[in-house]
mmCIF file of C-alpha atoms in Angstrom:
data_model
loop_
_atom_site.group_PDB
_atom_site.id
_atom_site.type_symbol
_atom_site.label_atom_id
_atom_site.label_comp_id
_atom_site.label_asym_id
_atom_site.label_seq_id
_atom_site.Cartn_x
_atom_site.Cartn_y
_atom_site.Cartn_z
ATOM 1 C CA MET A 1 31.590 -13.251 8.052
ATOM 2 C CA LYS A 2 29.456 -15.501 5.826
ATOM 3 C CA VAL A 3 25.891 -14.168 5.552
ATOM 4 C CA LEU A 4 22.718 -15.851 4.256
ATOM 5 C CA VAL A 5 19.731 -13.624 3.391
ATOM 6 C CA ILE A 6 16.273 -15.226 3.140
ATOM 7 C CA GLY A 7 13.810 -13.767 0.634
ATOM 8 C CA GLY A 8 13.600 -12.662 -2.966
ATOM 9 C CA GLY A 9 12.229 -9.133 -3.219
ATOM 10 C CA ALA A 10 13.592 -5.615 -3.560
ATOM 11 C CA ARG A 11 13.994 -5.369 0.219
ATOM 12 C CA GLU A 12 16.298 -8.394 0.129
ATOM 13 C CA HIS A 13 18.147 -6.965 -2.874
ATOM 14 C CA ALA A 14 18.711 -3.745 -0.896
ATOM 15 C CA LEU A 15 19.975 -5.770 2.077
ATOM 16 C CA CYS A 16 22.238 -7.871 -0.158
ATOM 17 C CA ARG A 17 23.585 -4.779 -1.922
ATOM 18 C CA SER A 18 24.532 -3.170 1.399
ATOM 19 C CA LEU A 19 26.031 -6.402 2.728
ATOM 20 C CA SER A 20 28.016 -6.904 -0.498
ATOM 21 C CA LEU A 21 29.633 -3.487 0.085
ATOM 22 C CA ASP A 22 30.604 -4.395 3.671
ATOM 23 C CA PRO A 23 34.301 -5.370 3.883
ATOM 24 C CA ASP A 24 33.547 -7.729 6.787
ATOM 25 C CA VAL A 25 31.316 -9.924 4.589
ATOM 26 C CA THR A 26 33.486 -12.632 3.026
ATOM 27 C CA ALA A 27 30.673 -14.668 1.429
ATOM 28 C CA LEU A 28 27.080 -13.653 0.656
ATOM 29 C CA TYR A 29 24.248 -16.066 -0.098
ATOM 30 C CA CYS A 30 20.555 -15.495 -0.772
ATOM 31 C CA ALA A 31 17.687 -17.966 -0.880
ATOM 32 C CA PRO A 32 15.758 -17.991 -3.100
ATOM 33 C CA GLY A 33 16.795 -14.545 -4.398
ATOM 34 C CA ASN A 34 15.981 -13.092 -7.823
ATOM 35 C CA ALA A 35 17.701 -12.108 -11.073
ATOM 36 C CA GLY A 36 19.174 -8.906 -9.632
ATOM 37 C CA ILE A 37 20.336 -10.388 -6.340
ATOM 38 C CA ALA A 38 22.250 -13.007 -8.359
ATOM 39 C CA GLU A 39 24.689 -10.244 -9.358
ATOM 40 C CA VAL A 40 25.826 -9.655 -5.742
ATOM 41 C CA ALA A 41 25.078 -12.958 -3.955
ATOM 42 C CA GLU A 42 25.199 -16.701 -4.613
ATOM 43 C CA LEU A 43 21.616 -17.975 -4.958
ATOM 44 C CA HIS A 44 20.246 -21.176 -3.432
ATOM 45 C CA PRO A 45 16.754 -22.685 -3.708
ATOM 46 C CA VAL A 46 14.815 -23.027 -0.449
ATOM 47 C CA ASP A 47 11.265 -22.995 0.841
ATOM 48 C CA ALA A 48 11.518 -19.774 2.854
ATOM 49 C CA LEU A 49 8.626 -20.871 5.113
ATOM 50 C CA ASP A 50 10.327 -24.151 6.090
ATOM 51 C CA GLY A 51 12.454 -23.373 9.142
ATOM 52 C CA GLU A 52 14.206 -26.747 9.119
ATOM 53 C CA ALA A 53 15.137 -26.358 5.438
ATOM 54 C CA VAL A 54 16.482 -22.837 6.021
ATOM 55 C CA ALA A 55 18.498 -23.975 9.057
ATOM 56 C CA ARG A 56 19.866 -26.932 7.085
ATOM 57 C CA LEU A 57 20.935 -24.673 4.199
ATOM 58 C CA ALA A 58 22.581 -22.214 6.599
ATOM 59 C CA THR A 59 24.498 -25.075 8.222
ATOM 60 C CA GLU A 60 25.627 -26.471 4.856
ATOM 61 C CA LEU A 61 26.861 -23.042 3.751
ATOM 62 C CA GLY A 62 28.667 -22.386 7.026
ATOM 63 C CA ALA A 63 26.670 -19.172 7.471
ATOM 64 C CA GLU A 64 27.643 -17.130 10.510
ATOM 65 C CA LEU A 65 24.591 -14.862 10.260
ATOM 66 C CA VAL A 66 21.153 -15.460 8.757
ATOM 67 C CA VAL A 67 19.001 -12.435 7.877
ATOM 68 C CA VAL A 68 15.291 -13.197 7.391
ATOM 69 C CA GLY A 69 13.744 -10.569 5.132
ATOM 70 C CA PRO A 70 9.984 -11.165 4.700
ATOM 71 C CA GLU A 71 7.287 -11.317 7.364
ATOM 72 C CA ALA A 72 5.757 -14.696 6.485
ATOM 73 C CA PRO A 73 8.890 -16.759 7.367
ATOM 74 C CA LEU A 74 9.224 -14.839 10.649
ATOM 75 C CA VAL A 75 5.605 -15.515 11.625
ATOM 76 C CA ALA A 76 6.203 -19.164 10.611
ATOM 77 C CA GLY A 77 9.070 -19.410 13.120
ATOM 78 C CA VAL A 78 12.008 -19.634 10.709
ATOM 79 C CA ALA A 79 14.232 -17.523 12.969
ATOM 80 C CA ASP A 80 13.580 -19.940 15.857
ATOM 81 C CA ALA A 81 14.698 -22.907 13.747
ATOM 82 C CA VAL A 82 17.906 -21.131 12.681
ATOM 83 C CA ARG A 83 18.750 -20.173 16.266
ATOM 84 C CA ALA A 84 18.010 -23.742 17.403
ATOM 85 C CA ALA A 85 20.718 -24.848 14.937
ATOM 86 C CA GLY A 86 23.178 -22.591 16.767
ATOM 87 C CA ILE A 87 23.415 -19.901 14.085
ATOM 88 C CA PRO A 88 22.884 -16.199 14.910
ATOM 89 C CA CYS A 89 19.732 -14.942 13.199
ATOM 90 C CA PHE A 90 18.507 -11.415 12.522
ATOM 91 C CA GLY A 91 14.759 -11.525 12.963
ATOM 92 C CA PRO A 92 12.244 -12.022 15.767
ATOM 93 C CA SER A 93 10.928 -15.311 17.109
ATOM 94 C CA ARG A 94 7.547 -16.643 16.014
ATOM 95 C CA GLU A 95 5.996 -15.347 19.252
ATOM 96 C CA ALA A 96 7.490 -11.856 18.943
ATOM 97 C CA ALA A 97 6.665 -11.656 15.210
ATOM 98 C CA LEU A 98 2.983 -11.771 16.214
ATOM 99 C CA LEU A 99 3.453 -8.019 16.593
ATOM 100 C CA GLU A 100 2.989 -8.001 12.813
ATOM 101 C CA GLY A 101 1.168 -11.318 12.463
ATOM 102 C CA SER A 102 -1.804 -10.125 14.536
ATOM 103 C CA LYS A 103 -3.105 -6.545 14.626
ATOM 104 C CA ALA A 104 -5.076 -7.436 17.769
ATOM 105 C CA PHE A 105 -1.914 -8.674 19.539
ATOM 106 C CA ALA A 106 -0.113 -5.462 18.537
ATOM 107 C CA LYS A 107 -2.943 -3.359 20.008
ATOM 108 C CA ASP A 108 -2.717 -5.367 23.248
ATOM 109 C CA VAL A 109 1.050 -4.808 23.463
ATOM 110 C CA MET A 110 0.608 -1.086 22.787
ATOM 111 C CA ALA A 111 -1.984 -0.863 25.559
ATOM 112 C CA GLY A 112 0.417 -2.586 27.964
ATOM 113 C CA ALA A 113 3.276 -0.299 26.945
ATOM 114 C CA ASN A 114 1.134 2.864 26.982
ATOM 115 C CA VAL A 115 2.032 3.536 23.341
ATOM 116 C CA PRO A 116 -0.176 6.135 21.591
ATOM 117 C CA THR A 117 -2.306 4.586 18.848
ATOM 118 C CA ALA A 118 -5.762 4.802 17.290
ATOM 119 C CA ARG A 119 -8.810 3.698 19.295
ATOM 120 C CA SER A 120 -10.012 0.378 17.899
ATOM 121 C CA TYR A 121 -12.339 -2.597 18.154
ATOM 122 C CA VAL A 122 -11.473 -6.235 17.423
ATOM 123 C CA CYS A 123 -14.455 -7.802 15.645
ATOM 124 C CA THR A 124 -15.338 -11.400 14.780
ATOM 125 C CA THR A 125 -19.105 -11.185 14.048
ATOM 126 C CA PRO A 126 -21.223 -9.135 11.623
ATOM 127 C CA ALA A 127 -22.961 -7.434 14.577
ATOM 128 C CA GLU A 128 -19.618 -6.361 16.076
ATOM 129 C CA ILE A 129 -18.480 -5.093 12.684
ATOM 130 C CA ASP A 130 -21.602 -2.959 12.222
ATOM 131 C CA GLU A 131 -21.300 -1.581 15.741
ATOM 132 C CA ALA A 132 -17.651 -0.593 15.244
ATOM 133 C CA LEU A 133 -18.243 1.015 11.842
ATOM 134 C CA ASP A 134 -21.136 2.976 13.302
ATOM 135 C CA ALA A 135 -19.072 4.066 16.321
ATOM 136 C CA PHE A 136 -16.227 5.550 14.290
ATOM 137 C CA GLY A 137 -17.969 6.746 11.128
ATOM 138 C CA ALA A 138 -16.206 7.705 7.886
ATOM 139 C CA PRO A 139 -13.447 7.502 6.807
ATOM 140 C CA TYR A 140 -13.579 3.819 7.793
ATOM 141 C CA VAL A 141 -10.307 2.015 8.602
ATOM 142 C CA VAL A 142 -10.623 -1.778 8.386
ATOM 143 C CA LYS A 143 -7.625 -4.078 8.920
ATOM 144 C CA ASP A 144 -7.383 -7.825 8.457
ATOM 145 C CA ASP A 145 -5.997 -9.133 11.757
ATOM 146 C CA GLY A 146 -3.515 -11.444 9.996
ATOM 147 C CA LEU A 147 -0.807 -11.095 7.351
ATOM 148 C CA ALA A 148 -2.025 -9.844 3.989
ATOM 149 C CA ALA A 149 1.180 -8.850 2.144
ATOM 150 C CA GLY A 150 0.545 -5.147 2.607
ATOM 151 C CA LYS A 151 -2.962 -5.336 1.135
ATOM 152 C CA GLY A 152 -5.073 -6.144 4.216
ATOM 153 C CA VAL A 153 -6.079 -2.560 5.007
ATOM 154 C CA VAL A 154 -9.016 -0.689 3.500
ATOM 155 C CA VAL A 155 -9.539 3.035 4.125
ATOM 156 C CA THR A 156 -12.777 4.236 2.564
ATOM 157 C CA ASP A 157 -15.752 6.598 2.938
ATOM 158 C CA ASP A 158 -18.002 3.830 1.560
ATOM 159 C CA VAL A 159 -19.538 1.929 4.467
ATOM 160 C CA GLU A 160 -20.548 -0.998 2.235
ATOM 161 C CA ALA A 161 -16.976 -1.397 0.939
ATOM 162 C CA ALA A 162 -15.706 -1.256 4.524
ATOM 163 C CA ARG A 163 -18.253 -3.854 5.648
ATOM 164 C CA ALA A 164 -17.462 -6.157 2.705
ATOM 165 C CA HIS A 165 -13.730 -6.123 3.528
ATOM 166 C CA ALA A 166 -14.452 -6.749 7.208
ATOM 167 C CA LEU A 167 -16.770 -9.688 6.466
ATOM 168 C CA ALA A 168 -14.096 -11.264 4.224
ATOM 169 C CA CYS A 169 -11.675 -11.470 7.190
ATOM 170 C CA ASP A 170 -11.811 -14.098 9.955
ATOM 171 C CA ARG A 171 -10.966 -11.469 12.540
ATOM 172 C CA VAL A 172 -10.751 -7.760 11.861
ATOM 173 C CA VAL A 173 -9.558 -4.603 13.610
ATOM 174 C CA ILE A 174 -11.703 -1.516 12.968
ATOM 175 C CA GLU A 175 -10.225 1.737 14.198
ATOM 176 C CA GLU A 176 -10.527 5.499 14.126
ATOM 177 C CA PHE A 177 -9.036 7.331 11.165
ATOM 178 C CA LEU A 178 -5.766 9.120 11.937
ATOM 179 C CA ASP A 179 -5.210 12.458 10.184
ATOM 180 C CA GLY A 180 -1.835 13.865 9.189
ATOM 181 C CA PRO A 181 1.184 12.668 7.195
ATOM 182 C CA GLU A 182 2.541 9.146 7.648
ATOM 183 C CA VAL A 183 6.120 8.246 8.552
ATOM 184 C CA SER A 184 7.951 4.919 8.586
ATOM 185 C CA LEU A 185 10.592 4.577 11.272
ATOM 186 C CA PHE A 186 12.734 1.428 11.538
ATOM 187 C CA ALA A 187 14.706 0.411 14.594
ATOM 188 C CA ILE A 188 17.207 -2.404 15.025
ATOM 189 C CA THR A 189 16.952 -4.029 18.449
ATOM 190 C CA ASP A 190 18.363 -6.992 20.353
ATOM 191 C CA GLY A 191 15.435 -7.089 22.761
ATOM 192 C CA THR A 192 16.933 -4.487 25.114
ATOM 193 C CA THR A 193 18.898 -1.841 23.208
ATOM 194 C CA VAL A 194 17.011 0.009 20.459
ATOM 195 C CA LEU A 195 18.881 1.665 17.571
ATOM 196 C CA PRO A 196 16.562 3.849 15.439
ATOM 197 C CA LEU A 197 17.332 4.376 11.745
ATOM 198 C CA GLN A 198 16.418 7.456 9.690
ATOM 199 C CA PRO A 199 12.717 8.051 8.946
ATOM 200 C CA ALA A 200 11.215 7.603 5.486
ATOM 201 C CA GLN A 201 7.852 8.103 3.835
ATOM 202 C CA ASP A 202 6.280 5.629 1.430
ATOM 203 C CA PHE A 203 3.403 5.868 -1.041
ATOM 204 C CA LYS A 204 0.786 3.139 -0.719
ATOM 205 C CA ARG A 205 -1.715 4.119 -3.416
ATOM 206 C CA ALA A 206 -1.216 2.883 -6.968
ATOM 207 C CA LEU A 207 -1.783 6.177 -8.773
ATOM 208 C CA ASP A 208 -0.513 9.764 -8.694
ATOM 209 C CA GLY A 209 -2.092 12.037 -6.122
ATOM 210 C CA ASP A 210 -2.681 9.097 -3.758
ATOM 211 C CA GLU A 211 -5.507 7.796 -5.940
ATOM 212 C CA GLY A 212 -6.295 4.188 -6.789
ATOM 213 C CA PRO A 213 -6.115 1.004 -4.702
ATOM 214 C CA ASN A 214 -3.734 0.260 -1.850
ATOM 215 C CA THR A 215 -0.537 -1.533 -2.874
ATOM 216 C CA GLY A 216 2.549 -2.896 -1.169
ATOM 217 C CA GLY A 217 4.167 0.511 -1.829
ATOM 218 C CA MET A 218 4.930 2.441 -5.034
ATOM 219 C CA GLY A 219 7.881 4.522 -3.874
ATOM 220 C CA ALA A 220 9.620 6.156 -0.921
ATOM 221 C CA TYR A 221 12.006 8.916 0.071
ATOM 222 C CA SER A 222 14.316 9.921 2.900
ATOM 223 C CA PRO A 223 15.061 12.225 4.700
ATOM 224 C CA LEU A 224 11.827 14.054 5.543
ATOM 225 C CA PRO A 225 12.629 17.794 5.377
ATOM 226 C CA TRP A 226 9.219 18.687 6.819
ATOM 227 C CA ALA A 227 9.510 16.484 9.918
ATOM 228 C CA ASP A 228 10.404 17.778 13.389
ATOM 229 C CA PRO A 229 14.154 17.208 13.989
ATOM 230 C CA LYS A 230 13.220 15.733 17.395
ATOM 231 C CA LEU A 231 10.840 13.158 15.855
ATOM 232 C CA VAL A 232 13.208 10.164 16.028
ATOM 233 C CA ASP A 233 14.077 10.793 19.691
ATOM 234 C CA GLU A 234 10.407 11.274 20.559
ATOM 235 C CA VAL A 235 9.362 8.042 18.851
ATOM 236 C CA LEU A 236 12.253 6.159 20.458
ATOM 237 C CA GLN A 237 11.105 7.268 23.912
ATOM 238 C CA THR A 238 7.321 6.985 23.488
ATOM 239 C CA VAL A 239 6.944 4.075 21.042
ATOM 240 C CA LEU A 240 9.982 1.947 20.226
ATOM 241 C CA GLN A 241 11.689 1.489 23.597
ATOM 242 C CA PRO A 242 8.397 0.989 25.538
ATOM 243 C CA THR A 243 7.269 -1.655 23.010
ATOM 244 C CA VAL A 244 10.575 -3.550 23.208
ATOM 245 C CA ASP A 245 10.481 -3.322 27.024
ATOM 246 C CA GLU A 246 6.877 -4.587 27.145
ATOM 247 C CA LEU A 247 7.616 -7.599 24.929
ATOM 248 C CA ARG A 248 10.635 -8.487 27.066
ATOM 249 C CA ARG A 249 8.479 -8.137 30.201
ATOM 250 C CA ARG A 250 5.984 -10.603 28.684
ATOM 251 C CA GLY A 251 8.742 -13.157 28.139
ATOM 252 C CA THR A 252 8.734 -12.756 24.339
ATOM 253 C CA PRO A 253 11.752 -10.512 23.701
ATOM 254 C CA PHE A 254 11.827 -8.955 20.237
ATOM 255 C CA SER A 255 15.161 -8.931 18.418
ATOM 256 C CA GLY A 256 15.493 -7.888 14.801
ATOM 257 C CA LEU A 257 13.861 -5.023 12.933
ATOM 258 C CA LEU A 258 10.954 -3.220 14.586
ATOM 259 C CA TYR A 259 9.091 -1.074 12.078
ATOM 260 C CA ALA A 260 6.693 1.601 13.339
ATOM 261 C CA GLY A 261 4.199 3.028 10.864
ATOM 262 C CA LEU A 262 3.284 6.407 12.323
ATOM 263 C CA ALA A 263 0.731 9.155 11.741
ATOM 264 C CA ILE A 264 1.801 12.671 12.716
ATOM 265 C CA THR A 265 -1.654 13.837 13.830
ATOM 266 C CA SER A 266 -2.931 17.127 15.197
ATOM 267 C CA ARG A 267 -2.877 15.430 18.625
ATOM 268 C CA GLY A 268 0.681 14.124 18.295
ATOM 269 C CA VAL A 269 2.385 10.969 17.034
ATOM 270 C CA ARG A 270 0.186 7.848 16.823
ATOM 271 C CA VAL A 271 1.157 4.300 15.797
ATOM 272 C CA ILE A 272 -0.773 3.022 12.777
ATOM 273 C CA GLU A 273 0.870 -0.408 12.751
ATOM 274 C CA PHE A 274 3.973 -2.371 13.664
ATOM 275 C CA ASN A 275 5.888 -4.633 11.320
ATOM 276 C CA ALA A 276 8.485 -7.199 12.350
ATOM 277 C CA ARG A 277 10.874 -6.662 9.427
ATOM 278 C CA PHE A 278 12.332 -4.055 7.093
ATOM 279 C CA GLY A 279 9.606 -2.340 5.049
ATOM 280 C CA ASP A 280 9.533 -2.329 1.266
ATOM 281 C CA PRO A 281 10.134 0.183 -0.413
ATOM 282 C CA GLU A 282 11.418 2.250 2.545
ATOM 283 C CA THR A 283 14.414 -0.064 3.079
ATOM 284 C CA GLN A 284 15.681 0.879 -0.359
ATOM 285 C CA VAL A 285 16.064 4.574 0.554
ATOM 286 C CA VAL A 286 17.104 4.134 4.196
ATOM 287 C CA LEU A 287 19.954 1.739 3.368
ATOM 288 C CA ALA A 288 21.051 3.972 0.474
ATOM 289 C CA ARG A 289 21.762 6.640 3.124
ATOM 290 C CA LEU A 290 23.357 4.421 5.791
ATOM 291 C CA LYS A 291 27.126 4.877 5.971
ATOM 292 C CA THR A 292 27.807 2.385 8.807
ATOM 293 C CA PRO A 293 28.618 -1.120 7.445
ATOM 294 C CA LEU A 294 25.480 -3.233 7.883
ATOM 295 C CA ALA A 295 26.671 -6.723 8.857
ATOM 296 C CA GLY A 296 28.084 -5.820 12.266
ATOM 297 C CA VAL A 297 24.879 -4.022 13.257
ATOM 298 C CA LEU A 298 22.681 -6.974 12.267
ATOM 299 C CA LEU A 299 25.020 -9.386 14.069
ATOM 300 C CA GLY A 300 24.868 -7.186 17.183
ATOM 301 C CA SER A 301 21.092 -7.556 17.140
ATOM 302 C CA ALA A 302 21.290 -11.324 16.619
ATOM 303 C CA GLU A 303 23.845 -11.832 19.402
ATOM 304 C CA GLY A 304 22.409 -9.382 21.932
ATOM 305 C CA THR A 305 25.387 -7.009 21.820
ATOM 306 C CA LEU A 306 23.862 -3.891 20.265
ATOM 307 C CA ASP A 307 24.926 -1.803 23.252
ATOM 308 C CA ALA A 308 28.529 -2.251 22.057
ATOM 309 C CA VAL A 309 27.771 -1.125 18.471
ATOM 310 C CA PRO A 310 28.963 2.451 17.767
ATOM 311 C CA ALA A 311 26.382 5.118 16.890
ATOM 312 C CA LEU A 312 25.160 4.811 13.309
ATOM 313 C CA THR A 313 26.491 7.279 10.745
ATOM 314 C CA TRP A 314 24.496 8.608 7.787
ATOM 315 C CA ARG A 315 25.194 10.234 4.453
ATOM 316 C CA ASP A 316 23.864 13.754 3.990
ATOM 317 C CA ASP A 317 22.436 12.691 0.617
ATOM 318 C CA ALA A 318 18.722 12.305 0.015
ATOM 319 C CA ALA A 319 17.356 9.112 -1.558
ATOM 320 C CA VAL A 320 14.276 8.428 -3.677
ATOM 321 C CA THR A 321 12.880 5.081 -4.831
ATOM 322 C CA VAL A 322 10.333 4.691 -7.633
ATOM 323 C CA VAL A 323 8.644 1.301 -8.028
ATOM 324 C CA ILE A 324 7.968 -0.040 -11.522
ATOM 325 C CA ALA A 325 4.987 -2.383 -11.347
ATOM 326 C CA SER A 326 3.637 -4.814 -13.886
ATOM 327 C CA HIS A 327 0.498 -4.478 -15.969
ATOM 328 C CA ASN A 328 -2.711 -4.680 -13.870
ATOM 329 C CA TYR A 329 -0.955 -4.491 -10.467
ATOM 330 C CA PRO A 330 -2.240 -4.758 -7.724
ATOM 331 C CA ASP A 331 -5.111 -6.892 -9.062
ATOM 332 C CA THR A 332 -3.848 -9.809 -11.170
ATOM 333 C CA PRO A 333 -0.450 -8.672 -12.421
ATOM 334 C CA ARG A 334 0.860 -9.942 -15.720
ATOM 335 C CA THR A 335 4.228 -11.717 -15.574
ATOM 336 C CA GLY A 336 6.763 -13.080 -18.055
ATOM 337 C CA ASP A 337 7.344 -9.807 -19.911
ATOM 338 C CA PRO A 338 10.985 -9.057 -20.857
ATOM 339 C CA ILE A 339 12.699 -6.149 -19.070
ATOM 340 C CA GLU A 340 15.057 -4.017 -21.164
ATOM 341 C CA GLY A 341 17.288 -1.070 -20.319
ATOM 342 C CA LEU A 342 18.878 -2.393 -17.119
ATOM 343 C CA ALA A 343 22.363 -2.207 -18.646
ATOM 344 C CA ASP A 344 21.650 1.360 -19.791
ATOM 345 C CA VAL A 345 20.982 2.433 -16.203
ATOM 346 C CA GLU A 346 24.198 0.753 -15.058
ATOM 347 C CA ALA A 347 26.182 2.431 -17.842
ATOM 348 C CA GLN A 348 24.701 5.929 -17.636
ATOM 349 C CA ASP A 349 23.347 6.482 -14.109
ATOM 350 C CA ALA A 350 25.636 4.572 -11.720
ATOM 351 C CA PRO A 351 26.667 5.117 -9.003
ATOM 352 C CA HIS A 352 24.002 7.713 -8.176
ATOM 353 C CA ALA A 353 21.123 5.563 -9.435
ATOM 354 C CA PHE A 354 20.716 1.812 -9.351
ATOM 355 C CA VAL A 355 18.014 -0.793 -9.872
ATOM 356 C CA LEU A 356 16.876 -3.187 -7.156
ATOM 357 C CA HIS A 357 14.938 -6.204 -8.384
ATOM 358 C CA ALA A 358 11.670 -7.256 -6.741
ATOM 359 C CA GLY A 359 9.635 -9.563 -8.987
ATOM 360 C CA THR A 360 12.134 -10.750 -11.607
ATOM 361 C CA ARG A 361 13.617 -14.011 -12.873
ATOM 362 C CA ARG A 362 16.035 -15.164 -15.534
ATOM 363 C CA ASP A 363 14.653 -16.642 -18.745
ATOM 364 C CA GLY A 364 17.697 -17.684 -20.751
ATOM 365 C CA ASP A 365 19.690 -14.529 -21.363
ATOM 366 C CA ALA A 366 16.709 -12.278 -20.636
ATOM 367 C CA VAL A 367 15.378 -10.876 -17.347
ATOM 368 C CA VAL A 368 11.572 -11.071 -17.205
ATOM 369 C CA SER A 369 8.885 -9.871 -14.813
ATOM 370 C CA ALA A 370 7.817 -12.386 -12.166
ATOM 371 C CA GLY A 371 5.572 -10.405 -9.815
ATOM 372 C CA GLY A 372 3.436 -7.332 -9.250
ATOM 373 C CA ARG A 373 6.147 -4.945 -8.120
ATOM 374 C CA VAL A 374 8.982 -5.652 -10.530
ATOM 375 C CA LEU A 375 11.780 -3.133 -9.871
ATOM 376 C CA SER A 376 12.715 -0.430 -7.358
ATOM 377 C CA VAL A 377 14.701 2.279 -9.106
ATOM 378 C CA THR A 378 16.680 4.085 -6.396
ATOM 379 C CA ALA A 379 18.759 7.243 -6.640
ATOM 380 C CA THR A 380 20.666 9.529 -4.303
ATOM 381 C CA GLY A 381 21.422 13.231 -4.614
ATOM 382 C CA LYS A 382 22.445 16.295 -2.653
ATOM 383 C CA ASN A 383 18.728 16.945 -2.016
ATOM 384 C CA LEU A 384 15.354 15.391 -2.844
ATOM 385 C CA THR A 385 15.055 17.381 -6.086
ATOM 386 C CA GLN A 386 18.307 15.956 -7.454
ATOM 387 C CA ALA A 387 17.540 12.445 -6.176
ATOM 388 C CA ARG A 388 14.103 12.595 -7.888
ATOM 389 C CA GLU A 389 15.607 13.776 -11.170
ATOM 390 C CA ARG A 390 18.138 10.954 -11.129
ATOM 391 C CA ALA A 391 15.557 8.317 -10.184
ATOM 392 C CA TYR A 392 13.119 9.305 -12.915
ATOM 393 C CA ALA A 393 15.896 9.602 -15.520
ATOM 394 C CA ALA A 394 16.784 5.973 -14.733
ATOM 395 C CA VAL A 395 13.120 4.914 -14.788
ATOM 396 C CA GLY A 396 12.893 6.414 -18.276
ATOM 397 C CA ARG A 397 15.583 4.041 -19.580
ATOM 398 C CA ILE A 398 13.712 0.889 -18.520
ATOM 399 C CA ARG A 399 11.270 -0.775 -20.878
ATOM 400 C CA LEU A 400 8.641 -3.237 -19.612
ATOM 401 C CA ASP A 401 5.494 -3.686 -21.677
ATOM 402 C CA GLY A 402 2.380 -2.432 -19.880
ATOM 403 C CA SER A 403 4.316 -1.343 -16.800
ATOM 404 C CA GLN A 404 3.181 1.451 -14.511
ATOM 405 C CA HIS A 405 4.807 3.798 -12.012
ATOM 406 C CA ARG A 406 3.881 6.917 -10.101
ATOM 407 C CA THR A 407 5.332 10.199 -11.354
ATOM 408 C CA ASP A 408 4.918 12.142 -8.097
ATOM 409 C CA ILE A 409 7.126 10.260 -5.603
ATOM 410 C CA ALA A 410 8.694 12.846 -3.219
ATOM 411 C CA ARG A 411 7.565 15.748 -5.464
ATOM 412 C CA LYS A 412 5.694 17.633 -2.750
ATOM 413 C CA ALA A 413 8.498 17.202 -0.188
ATOM 414 C CA ALA A 414 11.105 18.290 -2.763
ATOM 415 C CA ASP A 415 9.075 21.366 -3.726
ATOM 416 C CA GLU A 416 8.604 22.387 -0.096
ATOM 417 C CA ALA A 417 12.192 21.686 1.039
#
């Protein structure tokens, strides 16, 4: 099978790495890719938001499966254009991707599917915003209705900061604060059958101890030793399958990756948000643990034959990812700095630890930073303690001027396991 992956971040590098290890994949392409992906896939330039251009490239390459990584191309309808060209595509239609593209739409779907979530108000005027903030009180949870690259949510005790964020959005969802630990659970679906993956936990705040501003994610780990063993089955029955069934009932079937961000509250599991694609950095740890070859599962989703795909198999190993971010991330990150030590990780830490590129590019013979989150250093081990040790040993070999990373990814879970 010839596979084309769309995107250029660490999530796409994780997807490409897994696909490159799949014996059924005879050719692997990525557009536009990055410096790390170039080591496992043939790169091609493309405007990832231009569905016609993506479909044309897929046709020229003879791709038999297209995998759309990021949310923006999905919301722009890229998967529709690829399918219209007669090529199987992993990723939801423009209409179904609204589940991520609009928080208000997601709340409406959850109401129709009787999925447990936070009480909320959709606000478009200053008066509605003030009323909603007053109704819920602190901590205030304010979400931009549209896509915001993982940075559209503000959780704060400061009512003025909450109001300022709300007023900066065209339409905003203000909701009750959900207590308890958060869990990310992915599921691959073809619009009918739902295949849950293993849960992970990510770390949104920039600094140790969950301090600092929200980011796109500074690290992740899997499995979750503290979670109820029945969690995946419960979420499948109360959240994932009802949501897929509701979207199909509405005439907008969802095929691709359904991502449920969950809070394990004192009153039970509640959905914080849905995404329409693999999450970053959770994908890095979940795929590191997946034993089943990936291509056939993604093709089953794209072709509507997931019911014929055998049950997924998983490694017993734990996985930890630590994100190395550039200077001043998440504000105005500095780019163009050389990255050193990548070969040292390959020489000394493989195969238990490896580096997935996020914001990188080639500059002559050098690899330089080209974004806020630059690298995802991922490691596996017999437990979280060993996976952490290996991940941070590899992080210590990498040199990027002014870079930052959290030192406490998975520490609490490892200590309590």
